[in-house]
Amino acid sequence: MTQDELKQLVGQAAADYVNANVPEGAVIGVGTGSTANCFIDALAATKHRYRGAVSSSVATTARLQQHGIKVFDLNEIESLPVYVDGADEIDHRGAMIKGGGGALTREKIVASVADVFVCIADASKRVDVLGQFPLPIEVVPMARTAIGRRVAAIGGVPVLRVAKDGTPFITDNGKEILDVKGLAISDPCGLEAVINAWPGVVTVGLFAQRGADLCLLGTETGVQTITYAKH
């Protein structure tokens, strides 16, 4: 199966999971990226079951609305039974690197509210040690160089993310992203706490303190369901 086919497989599996486990009339948290898009497309068939969704990005909001799914502001919602999103990497504990699409801050906010975090990914995203995929850090622009020095001090190589036109990539929050190469992250929770404490960091793309509860992993033999210990 191609990677796109695997994404569609786990997107459908996530829609099936939500339909089986989330009560009618609920609001669903939805992530950002190509795998999350497959989930949105699959969920559209049963959209009548739900009041709507909370979105983690401008792009996801647009896709939900294209399917006629109502999008709520998180401030309007009292509870979120589930959050479904992809990952750039996920380890055996359910810790993830996310933010390849640039939506890490809003993704982390929505995930923090959800009762259950369902990660949907293809088997290539499962790793023993996080860090092969560059670690995104969303930063206030004036702090970019200072944070870059801190990254270098812990052995990372910071690279400013740029848009197609060569200018700095700007997030939905009006901030910039440093992609950090060269890290082997043996203590994701610890590193998440350290980087989040640096002045000028909006958030780091480590989802370890609040990792996945469940992973629907697309493999050549079908979708594996992996459950992680509660954090």
PDB file of C-alpha atoms in Angstrom:
ATOM      1  CA  MET A   1       0.000   0.000   0.000  1.00  0.00           C
ATOM      2  CA  THR A   2       1.157   3.539  -0.689  1.00  0.00           C
ATOM      3  CA  GLN A   3       1.552   6.026   2.139  1.00  0.00           C
ATOM      4  CA  ASP A   4      -1.560   7.849   0.922  1.00  0.00           C
ATOM      5  CA  GLU A   5      -3.557   4.608   1.039  1.00  0.00           C
ATOM      6  CA  LEU A   6      -2.337   3.932   4.578  1.00  0.00           C
ATOM      7  CA  LYS A   7      -3.418   7.445   5.608  1.00  0.00           C
ATOM      8  CA  GLN A   8      -6.875   6.850   4.167  1.00  0.00           C
ATOM      9  CA  LEU A   9      -7.033   3.517   6.004  1.00  0.00           C
ATOM     10  CA  VAL A  10      -6.270   5.058   9.408  1.00  0.00           C
ATOM     11  CA  GLY A  11      -8.490   8.041   8.676  1.00  0.00           C
ATOM     12  CA  GLN A  12     -11.417   5.678   8.159  1.00  0.00           C
ATOM     13  CA  ALA A  13     -10.417   3.649  11.238  1.00  0.00           C
ATOM     14  CA  ALA A  14     -10.457   6.835  13.313  1.00  0.00           C
ATOM     15  CA  ALA A  15     -13.912   7.763  12.032  1.00  0.00           C
ATOM     16  CA  ASP A  16     -15.090   4.244  12.924  1.00  0.00           C
ATOM     17  CA  TYR A  17     -13.551   4.603  16.406  1.00  0.00           C
ATOM     18  CA  VAL A  18     -15.256   7.950  16.991  1.00  0.00           C
ATOM     19  CA  ASN A  19     -18.603   6.673  15.741  1.00  0.00           C
ATOM     20  CA  ALA A  20     -18.365   3.683  18.111  1.00  0.00           C
ATOM     21  CA  ASN A  21     -17.060   5.486  21.206  1.00  0.00           C
ATOM     22  CA  VAL A  22     -18.254   9.096  21.147  1.00  0.00           C
ATOM     23  CA  PRO A  23     -21.860   9.929  22.041  1.00  0.00           C
ATOM     24  CA  GLU A  24     -24.162  11.566  19.536  1.00  0.00           C
ATOM     25  CA  GLY A  25     -24.317  15.332  19.817  1.00  0.00           C
ATOM     26  CA  ALA A  26     -20.707  15.658  20.963  1.00  0.00           C
ATOM     27  CA  VAL A  27     -18.104  18.070  19.628  1.00  0.00           C
ATOM     28  CA  ILE A  28     -14.914  16.458  18.292  1.00  0.00           C
ATOM     29  CA  GLY A  29     -11.377  17.857  18.334  1.00  0.00           C
ATOM     30  CA  VAL A  30      -9.678  17.643  14.944  1.00  0.00           C
ATOM     31  CA  GLY A  31      -5.982  18.013  14.146  1.00  0.00           C
ATOM     32  CA  THR A  32      -4.097  19.281  11.121  1.00  0.00           C
ATOM     33  CA  GLY A  33      -2.269  17.684   8.214  1.00  0.00           C
ATOM     34  CA  SER A  34      -2.738  15.147   5.453  1.00  0.00           C
ATOM     35  CA  THR A  35      -3.670  12.252   7.766  1.00  0.00           C
ATOM     36  CA  ALA A  36      -6.106  14.416   9.734  1.00  0.00           C
ATOM     37  CA  ASN A  37      -7.647  15.434   6.400  1.00  0.00           C
ATOM     38  CA  CYS A  38      -8.334  11.766   5.669  1.00  0.00           C
ATOM     39  CA  PHE A  39     -10.126  11.534   9.028  1.00  0.00           C
ATOM     40  CA  ILE A  40     -12.217  14.625   8.216  1.00  0.00           C
ATOM     41  CA  ASP A  41     -13.179  13.178   4.840  1.00  0.00           C
ATOM     42  CA  ALA A  42     -14.182   9.858   6.442  1.00  0.00           C
ATOM     43  CA  LEU A  43     -16.085  11.538   9.284  1.00  0.00           C
ATOM     44  CA  ALA A  44     -18.176  13.571   6.836  1.00  0.00           C
ATOM     45  CA  ALA A  45     -20.316  10.498   6.097  1.00  0.00           C
ATOM     46  CA  THR A  46     -21.636  10.512   9.682  1.00  0.00           C
ATOM     47  CA  LYS A  47     -21.435  14.241  10.415  1.00  0.00           C
ATOM     48  CA  HIS A  48     -25.125  14.294  11.380  1.00  0.00           C
ATOM     49  CA  ARG A  49     -24.220  12.395  14.583  1.00  0.00           C
ATOM     50  CA  TYR A  50     -22.202  15.327  15.944  1.00  0.00           C
ATOM     51  CA  ARG A  51     -22.812  18.917  16.935  1.00  0.00           C
ATOM     52  CA  GLY A  52     -19.566  19.892  15.231  1.00  0.00           C
ATOM     53  CA  ALA A  53     -15.827  20.136  15.747  1.00  0.00           C
ATOM     54  CA  VAL A  54     -13.074  22.204  17.322  1.00  0.00           C
ATOM     55  CA  SER A  55     -10.318  22.865  14.796  1.00  0.00           C
ATOM     56  CA  SER A  56      -6.575  23.181  15.361  1.00  0.00           C
ATOM     57  CA  SER A  57      -5.808  25.368  12.318  1.00  0.00           C
ATOM     58  CA  VAL A  58      -7.177  27.667   9.650  1.00  0.00           C
ATOM     59  CA  ALA A  59      -6.661  24.901   7.066  1.00  0.00           C
ATOM     60  CA  THR A  60      -8.585  22.319   9.094  1.00  0.00           C
ATOM     61  CA  THR A  61     -11.423  24.796   9.684  1.00  0.00           C
ATOM     62  CA  ALA A  62     -11.727  25.287   5.930  1.00  0.00           C
ATOM     63  CA  ARG A  63     -11.844  21.544   5.255  1.00  0.00           C
ATOM     64  CA  LEU A  64     -14.429  20.899   7.961  1.00  0.00           C
ATOM     65  CA  GLN A  65     -16.619  23.690   6.626  1.00  0.00           C
ATOM     66  CA  GLN A  66     -16.312  22.354   3.078  1.00  0.00           C
ATOM     67  CA  HIS A  67     -17.958  19.183   4.382  1.00  0.00           C
ATOM     68  CA  GLY A  68     -20.682  21.157   6.153  1.00  0.00           C
ATOM     69  CA  ILE A  69     -19.329  20.391   9.631  1.00  0.00           C
ATOM     70  CA  LYS A  70     -19.881  23.256  12.083  1.00  0.00           C
ATOM     71  CA  VAL A  71     -16.680  24.594  13.671  1.00  0.00           C
ATOM     72  CA  PHE A  72     -16.758  25.851  17.254  1.00  0.00           C
ATOM     73  CA  ASP A  73     -14.302  28.093  19.070  1.00  0.00           C
ATOM     74  CA  LEU A  74     -12.724  26.117  21.924  1.00  0.00           C
ATOM     75  CA  ASN A  75     -13.877  28.823  24.345  1.00  0.00           C
ATOM     76  CA  GLU A  76     -17.482  27.835  23.573  1.00  0.00           C
ATOM     77  CA  ILE A  77     -16.979  24.185  24.504  1.00  0.00           C
ATOM     78  CA  GLU A  78     -17.179  22.691  27.984  1.00  0.00           C
ATOM     79  CA  SER A  79     -15.921  19.197  27.159  1.00  0.00           C
ATOM     80  CA  LEU A  80     -14.190  17.420  24.303  1.00  0.00           C
ATOM     81  CA  PRO A  81     -14.458  13.619  24.451  1.00  0.00           C
ATOM     82  CA  VAL A  82     -11.871  12.975  21.754  1.00  0.00           C
ATOM     83  CA  TYR A  83      -9.088  14.649  19.777  1.00  0.00           C
ATOM     84  CA  VAL A  84      -7.885  12.974  16.575  1.00  0.00           C
ATOM     85  CA  ASP A  85      -4.607  14.013  14.944  1.00  0.00           C
ATOM     86  CA  GLY A  86      -1.591  12.691  13.110  1.00  0.00           C
ATOM     87  CA  ALA A  87       2.063  12.745  14.196  1.00  0.00           C
ATOM     88  CA  ASP A  88       5.440  13.213  12.582  1.00  0.00           C
ATOM     89  CA  GLU A  89       6.910  10.634  14.975  1.00  0.00           C
ATOM     90  CA  ILE A  90       5.492   8.536  17.825  1.00  0.00           C
ATOM     91  CA  ASP A  91       7.397   6.338  20.276  1.00  0.00           C
ATOM     92  CA  HIS A  92       6.432   3.256  22.297  1.00  0.00           C
ATOM     93  CA  ARG A  93       5.111   5.413  25.166  1.00  0.00           C
ATOM     94  CA  GLY A  94       2.805   7.511  22.985  1.00  0.00           C
ATOM     95  CA  ALA A  95       5.077  10.564  23.063  1.00  0.00           C
ATOM     96  CA  MET A  96       5.119  12.406  19.736  1.00  0.00           C
ATOM     97  CA  ILE A  97       6.845  15.003  17.641  1.00  0.00           C
ATOM     98  CA  LYS A  98       4.238  17.154  15.924  1.00  0.00           C
ATOM     99  CA  GLY A  99       4.257  20.449  14.074  1.00  0.00           C
ATOM    100  CA  GLY A 100       5.505  19.553  10.620  1.00  0.00           C
ATOM    101  CA  GLY A 101       2.452  21.381   9.312  1.00  0.00           C
ATOM    102  CA  GLY A 102       3.025  24.355  11.594  1.00  0.00           C
ATOM    103  CA  ALA A 103      -0.076  23.984  13.788  1.00  0.00           C
ATOM    104  CA  LEU A 104       1.649  22.675  16.926  1.00  0.00           C
ATOM    105  CA  THR A 105       0.436  25.331  19.373  1.00  0.00           C
ATOM    106  CA  ARG A 106      -3.249  25.076  18.574  1.00  0.00           C
ATOM    107  CA  GLU A 107      -2.950  21.287  18.339  1.00  0.00           C
ATOM    108  CA  LYS A 108      -1.447  21.169  21.829  1.00  0.00           C
ATOM    109  CA  ILE A 109      -4.162  23.433  23.229  1.00  0.00           C
ATOM    110  CA  VAL A 110      -6.987  21.327  21.806  1.00  0.00           C
ATOM    111  CA  ALA A 111      -5.285  18.078  22.860  1.00  0.00           C
ATOM    112  CA  SER A 112      -4.932  19.365  26.430  1.00  0.00           C
ATOM    113  CA  VAL A 113      -8.706  19.678  26.752  1.00  0.00           C
ATOM    114  CA  ALA A 114      -9.655  16.308  25.239  1.00  0.00           C
ATOM    115  CA  ASP A 115     -10.495  13.247  27.313  1.00  0.00           C
ATOM    116  CA  VAL A 116      -8.874  10.898  24.778  1.00  0.00           C
ATOM    117  CA  PHE A 117      -6.091  11.685  22.282  1.00  0.00           C
ATOM    118  CA  VAL A 118      -6.209   9.351  19.276  1.00  0.00           C
ATOM    119  CA  CYS A 119      -3.077   9.478  17.124  1.00  0.00           C
ATOM    120  CA  ILE A 120      -3.472   8.309  13.529  1.00  0.00           C
ATOM    121  CA  ALA A 121      -0.277   7.470  11.656  1.00  0.00           C
ATOM    122  CA  ASP A 122       1.292   5.118   9.184  1.00  0.00           C
ATOM    123  CA  ALA A 123       3.931   2.654  10.365  1.00  0.00           C
ATOM    124  CA  SER A 124       6.811   4.824   9.112  1.00  0.00           C
ATOM    125  CA  LYS A 125       6.057   7.300  11.942  1.00  0.00           C
ATOM    126  CA  ARG A 126       6.710   4.785  14.741  1.00  0.00           C
ATOM    127  CA  VAL A 127      10.235   5.147  16.170  1.00  0.00           C
ATOM    128  CA  ASP A 128      12.234   3.906  19.163  1.00  0.00           C
ATOM    129  CA  VAL A 129      13.759   7.329  19.892  1.00  0.00           C
ATOM    130  CA  LEU A 130      12.244  10.654  18.866  1.00  0.00           C
ATOM    131  CA  GLY A 131      14.350  13.166  16.953  1.00  0.00           C
ATOM    132  CA  GLN A 132      15.002  11.912  13.444  1.00  0.00           C
ATOM    133  CA  PHE A 133      12.207  14.246  12.353  1.00  0.00           C
ATOM    134  CA  PRO A 134      13.302  17.835  13.080  1.00  0.00           C
ATOM    135  CA  LEU A 135      11.707  19.118  16.293  1.00  0.00           C
ATOM    136  CA  PRO A 136       9.586  22.248  15.651  1.00  0.00           C
ATOM    137  CA  ILE A 137       9.639  25.110  18.148  1.00  0.00           C
ATOM    138  CA  GLU A 138       7.194  27.976  17.606  1.00  0.00           C
ATOM    139  CA  VAL A 139       8.888  31.195  18.709  1.00  0.00           C
ATOM    140  CA  VAL A 140       8.217  34.897  19.103  1.00  0.00           C
ATOM    141  CA  PRO A 141      10.290  36.361  16.227  1.00  0.00           C
ATOM    142  CA  MET A 142      12.451  38.667  18.400  1.00  0.00           C
ATOM    143  CA  ALA A 143      13.594  35.626  20.436  1.00  0.00           C
ATOM    144  CA  ARG A 144      14.583  33.492  17.435  1.00  0.00           C
ATOM    145  CA  THR A 145      18.360  33.981  17.717  1.00  0.00           C
ATOM    146  CA  ALA A 146      18.424  33.673  21.506  1.00  0.00           C
ATOM    147  CA  ILE A 147      16.451  30.435  21.363  1.00  0.00           C
ATOM    148  CA  GLY A 148      18.715  29.201  18.583  1.00  0.00           C
ATOM    149  CA  ARG A 149      21.688  29.620  20.940  1.00  0.00           C
ATOM    150  CA  ARG A 150      19.923  27.607  23.625  1.00  0.00           C
ATOM    151  CA  VAL A 151      19.150  24.884  21.082  1.00  0.00           C
ATOM    152  CA  ALA A 152      22.802  24.713  20.056  1.00  0.00           C
ATOM    153  CA  ALA A 153      23.843  24.432  23.723  1.00  0.00           C
ATOM    154  CA  ILE A 154      21.855  21.177  24.068  1.00  0.00           C
ATOM    155  CA  GLY A 155      23.310  19.748  20.852  1.00  0.00           C
ATOM    156  CA  GLY A 156      20.634  20.699  18.354  1.00  0.00           C
ATOM    157  CA  VAL A 157      20.940  22.505  15.028  1.00  0.00           C
ATOM    158  CA  PRO A 158      18.222  25.171  14.649  1.00  0.00           C
ATOM    159  CA  VAL A 159      16.938  25.935  11.150  1.00  0.00           C
ATOM    160  CA  LEU A 160      14.438  28.736  10.528  1.00  0.00           C
ATOM    161  CA  ARG A 161      11.448  27.358   8.619  1.00  0.00           C
ATOM    162  CA  VAL A 162      10.835  29.285   5.416  1.00  0.00           C
ATOM    163  CA  ALA A 163       7.836  29.547   3.116  1.00  0.00           C
ATOM    164  CA  LYS A 164       7.937  28.733  -0.597  1.00  0.00           C
ATOM    165  CA  ASP A 165       8.869  32.325  -1.419  1.00  0.00           C
ATOM    166  CA  GLY A 166      11.914  32.180   0.857  1.00  0.00           C
ATOM    167  CA  THR A 167      10.501  34.391   3.612  1.00  0.00           C
ATOM    168  CA  PRO A 168      10.074  33.057   7.157  1.00  0.00           C
ATOM    169  CA  PHE A 169       7.139  30.681   7.540  1.00  0.00           C
ATOM    170  CA  ILE A 170       4.480  32.392   9.680  1.00  0.00           C
ATOM    171  CA  THR A 171       2.102  30.324  11.807  1.00  0.00           C
ATOM    172  CA  ASP A 172      -1.628  30.929  12.259  1.00  0.00           C
ATOM    173  CA  ASN A 173      -0.571  32.740  15.455  1.00  0.00           C
ATOM    174  CA  GLY A 174       1.736  35.165  13.627  1.00  0.00           C
ATOM    175  CA  LYS A 175       4.909  33.506  14.945  1.00  0.00           C
ATOM    176  CA  GLU A 176       7.962  31.751  13.419  1.00  0.00           C
ATOM    177  CA  ILE A 177       9.201  28.170  13.662  1.00  0.00           C
ATOM    178  CA  LEU A 178      12.670  26.812  14.304  1.00  0.00           C
ATOM    179  CA  ASP A 179      13.107  23.203  13.164  1.00  0.00           C
ATOM    180  CA  VAL A 180      15.754  21.524  15.318  1.00  0.00           C
ATOM    181  CA  LYS A 181      17.868  18.800  13.773  1.00  0.00           C
ATOM    182  CA  GLY A 182      20.373  16.480  15.406  1.00  0.00           C
ATOM    183  CA  LEU A 183      18.553  15.536  18.617  1.00  0.00           C
ATOM    184  CA  ALA A 184      18.043  12.045  20.013  1.00  0.00           C
ATOM    185  CA  ILE A 185      15.301  12.602  22.572  1.00  0.00           C
ATOM    186  CA  SER A 186      15.534   9.959  25.291  1.00  0.00           C
ATOM    187  CA  ASP A 187      13.468  11.962  27.823  1.00  0.00           C
ATOM    188  CA  PRO A 188      10.661  13.635  25.855  1.00  0.00           C
ATOM    189  CA  CYS A 189       8.765  14.846  28.962  1.00  0.00           C
ATOM    190  CA  GLY A 190      11.889  16.389  30.450  1.00  0.00           C
ATOM    191  CA  LEU A 191      12.948  18.125  27.242  1.00  0.00           C
ATOM    192  CA  GLU A 192       9.425  19.419  26.658  1.00  0.00           C
ATOM    193  CA  ALA A 193       9.480  21.084  30.080  1.00  0.00           C
ATOM    194  CA  VAL A 194      12.944  22.564  29.537  1.00  0.00           C
ATOM    195  CA  ILE A 195      12.221  24.093  26.109  1.00  0.00           C
ATOM    196  CA  ASN A 196       8.775  25.380  27.070  1.00  0.00           C
ATOM    197  CA  ALA A 197      10.437  27.338  29.895  1.00  0.00           C
ATOM    198  CA  TRP A 198      12.706  29.317  27.553  1.00  0.00           C
ATOM    199  CA  PRO A 199      11.527  32.941  27.192  1.00  0.00           C
ATOM    200  CA  GLY A 200      10.107  33.498  23.719  1.00  0.00           C
ATOM    201  CA  VAL A 201       8.987  29.913  23.131  1.00  0.00           C
ATOM    202  CA  VAL A 202       5.288  29.722  22.310  1.00  0.00           C
ATOM    203  CA  THR A 203       5.375  25.927  22.405  1.00  0.00           C
ATOM    204  CA  VAL A 204       7.586  23.019  21.405  1.00  0.00           C
ATOM    205  CA  GLY A 205       6.371  20.221  19.155  1.00  0.00           C
ATOM    206  CA  LEU A 206       6.968  17.548  21.794  1.00  0.00           C
ATOM    207  CA  PHE A 207       3.663  16.007  22.841  1.00  0.00           C
ATOM    208  CA  ALA A 208       4.904  13.925  25.762  1.00  0.00           C
ATOM    209  CA  GLN A 209       3.494  15.412  28.953  1.00  0.00           C
ATOM    210  CA  ARG A 210       0.140  14.934  27.233  1.00  0.00           C
ATOM    211  CA  GLY A 211       0.851  12.180  24.750  1.00  0.00           C
ATOM    212  CA  ALA A 212      -1.469   9.888  22.824  1.00  0.00           C
ATOM    213  CA  ASP A 213      -3.825   7.555  24.681  1.00  0.00           C
ATOM    214  CA  LEU A 214      -4.321   5.434  21.595  1.00  0.00           C
ATOM    215  CA  CYS A 215      -2.632   5.037  18.221  1.00  0.00           C
ATOM    216  CA  LEU A 216      -4.330   3.695  15.115  1.00  0.00           C
ATOM    217  CA  LEU A 217      -1.299   2.638  13.114  1.00  0.00           C
ATOM    218  CA  GLY A 218      -1.596   1.862   9.418  1.00  0.00           C
ATOM    219  CA  THR A 219       0.507  -1.131   8.384  1.00  0.00           C
ATOM    220  CA  GLU A 220       0.717  -3.417   5.367  1.00  0.00           C
ATOM    221  CA  THR A 221      -1.478  -5.926   7.227  1.00  0.00           C
ATOM    222  CA  GLY A 222      -4.114  -3.420   8.307  1.00  0.00           C
ATOM    223  CA  VAL A 223      -4.667  -1.033  11.195  1.00  0.00           C
ATOM    224  CA  GLN A 224      -3.038  -1.859  14.523  1.00  0.00           C
ATOM    225  CA  THR A 225      -4.607  -0.400  17.673  1.00  0.00           C
ATOM    226  CA  ILE A 226      -1.972   0.491  20.271  1.00  0.00           C
ATOM    227  CA  THR A 227      -3.032   1.666  23.733  1.00  0.00           C
ATOM    228  CA  TYR A 228      -0.638   3.565  26.004  1.00  0.00           C
ATOM    229  CA  ALA A 229      -0.516   3.758  29.790  1.00  0.00           C
ATOM    230  CA  LYS A 230      -2.233   6.784  31.279  1.00  0.00           C
ATOM    231  CA  HIS A 231       0.081   9.736  31.766  1.00  0.00           C
TER     232      HIS A 231
END
